[in-house]
Amino acid sequence: MGGIVHNTAGFFIKIFVFQWDFALFLLNSVTPSHKEGQVVPKGCPGHNLSWPEYVPPKDGDSRSACPMLNAMANHGILPHDGKNITFKELNQRIRETFNFAPSFCFFVPKFAADFLNRSYWKDTFDLEEISLHNAIEHDASLTRQDAALVPDQGKPDLKLVHDLLAEATGKMPDGSARLTIPDLSRALSKRRVDARKTNKDYSESFFHNMFGSSNSSTMLTLFGGAIDDLTPMLTEERFSEHWEPRVRSKFGLTMAKFNFTVLPVERGVDTKKIEKEQAATAAATETAS
């Protein structure tokens, strides 16, 4: 009986959050955006483009498969040891740091609390715990080898990161490199093909693929695809100097708005094309030899 009540309550919470999110999406369309340098609220780390000192993690510190959460700990926005964080604190800090909508900031920590079988309202977690396989963490990540191959998901795989950044074909207004939606789709395609080959325990589902595209799409929304900003975030898990979220909407990035990026990224994934390209390259190499 308790499980039925819990599931029913969870259903109505989700309905409320999605309605709340859509209302914020509409409000963003009729309210002025934040000015440059003012996206992070006054009095919060990162306001006026000034971030706290970056301190790399030390032995014993807890880190997750998410570069952005790790960066928050590395800059002291979350506890530097990455431990005993409340889900409510995570909600608030993500909202202040990245300008996600409050609906978004509630939904994700609540989801994390649920898959860890903890209370969003009163319990705590360590960063490494949210790397539970096939919850938020998933195979074919763009910055981590699969958990079956590298159980510690707290550190980036620098080769994967550099392969990702090398996909950039776009240009920022100043001429510097930028990742685009097609670039990200191609990078995800390659990773899924390669992960299937290298990980005998590889798993994939529509849910995991959508989560992979969602995680990756923050590079395009919050970072504008800018390689200059993504390089320190993905390699060192730190904020670049004078960075701020490129989403300036008054009520932050809503899930409804985010899907305008996530869905095209996932629709553009074409693993069959990558498999054909790799087969053609292998055949050409064999012929040449």
Tab-separated table of N, CA, C and O in Angstrom, residues 84-90 113 116-126 129:
chain	number	residue	atom	x	y	z
A	84	ASN	N	28.373	14.643	1.881
A	84	ASN	CA	27.281	15.102	2.765
A	84	ASN	C	26.573	16.340	2.214
A	84	ASN	O	26.334	17.316	2.930
A	85	ILE	N	26.228	16.278	0.943
A	85	ILE	CA	25.511	17.368	0.284
A	85	ILE	C	24.019	17.069	0.363
A	85	ILE	O	23.589	15.948	0.080
A	86	THR	N	23.221	18.036	0.745
A	86	THR	CA	21.779	17.810	0.745
A	86	THR	C	21.248	18.021	-0.670
A	86	THR	O	21.799	18.799	-1.452
A	87	PHE	N	20.178	17.325	-0.991
A	87	PHE	CA	19.573	17.468	-2.309
A	87	PHE	C	19.011	18.877	-2.486
A	87	PHE	O	19.045	19.442	-3.590
A	88	LYS	N	18.524	19.445	-1.400
A	88	LYS	CA	17.994	20.810	-1.458
A	88	LYS	C	19.116	21.817	-1.709
A	88	LYS	O	18.934	22.803	-2.433
A	89	GLU	N	20.298	21.577	-1.112
A	89	GLU	CA	21.449	22.440	-1.356
A	89	GLU	C	21.881	22.349	-2.821
A	89	GLU	O	22.196	23.365	-3.452
A	90	LEU	N	21.876	21.125	-3.364
A	90	LEU	CA	22.238	20.937	-4.767
A	90	LEU	C	21.299	21.730	-5.668
A	90	LEU	O	21.741	22.391	-6.611
A	113	ALA	N	17.603	11.671	-5.841
A	113	ALA	CA	17.203	11.167	-4.529
A	113	ALA	C	16.372	9.892	-4.665
A	113	ALA	O	16.554	8.931	-3.909
A	116	LEU	N	18.449	6.841	-5.580
A	116	LEU	CA	19.285	6.439	-4.447
A	116	LEU	C	18.450	5.977	-3.250
A	116	LEU	O	18.996	5.641	-2.198
A	117	ASN	N	17.116	5.980	-3.442
A	117	ASN	CA	16.186	5.573	-2.371
A	117	ASN	C	16.363	6.427	-1.119
A	117	ASN	O	16.404	5.917	0.007
A	118	ARG	N	16.475	7.734	-1.347
A	118	ARG	CA	16.619	8.663	-0.228
A	118	ARG	C	15.562	9.758	-0.316
A	118	ARG	O	14.923	9.958	-1.347
A	119	SER	N	15.435	10.479	0.779
A	119	SER	CA	14.482	11.586	0.830
A	119	SER	C	15.127	12.850	0.270
A	119	SER	O	16.192	13.259	0.744
A	120	TYR	N	14.480	13.437	-0.720
A	120	TYR	CA	14.949	14.717	-1.251
A	120	TYR	C	14.955	15.767	-0.144
A	120	TYR	O	15.817	16.653	-0.125
A	121	TRP	N	14.027	15.684	0.790
A	121	TRP	CA	13.786	16.745	1.763
A	121	TRP	C	14.748	16.724	2.950
A	121	TRP	O	15.008	17.772	3.533
A	122	LYS	N	15.326	15.555	3.281
A	122	LYS	CA	16.114	15.508	4.515
A	122	LYS	C	17.443	14.747	4.417
A	122	LYS	O	18.270	14.831	5.333
A	123	ASP	N	17.669	14.015	3.329
A	123	ASP	CA	18.875	13.187	3.254
A	123	ASP	C	20.022	13.885	2.522
A	123	ASP	O	19.839	14.930	1.899
A	124	THR	N	21.202	13.255	2.601
A	124	THR	CA	22.407	13.780	1.949
A	124	THR	C	23.011	12.702	1.048
A	124	THR	O	22.609	11.537	1.087
A	125	PHE	N	24.010	13.102	0.256
A	125	PHE	CA	24.692	12.166	-0.631
A	125	PHE	C	26.118	12.656	-0.846
A	125	PHE	O	26.448	13.813	-0.582
A	126	ASP	N	26.975	11.760	-1.335
A	126	ASP	CA	28.307	12.117	-1.804
A	126	ASP	C	28.276	12.138	-3.329
A	126	ASP	O	27.523	11.373	-3.956
A	129	GLU	N	28.221	8.967	-5.432
A	129	GLU	CA	27.041	8.110	-5.359
A	129	GLU	C	26.085	8.342	-6.518
A	129	GLU	O	25.356	7.427	-6.920
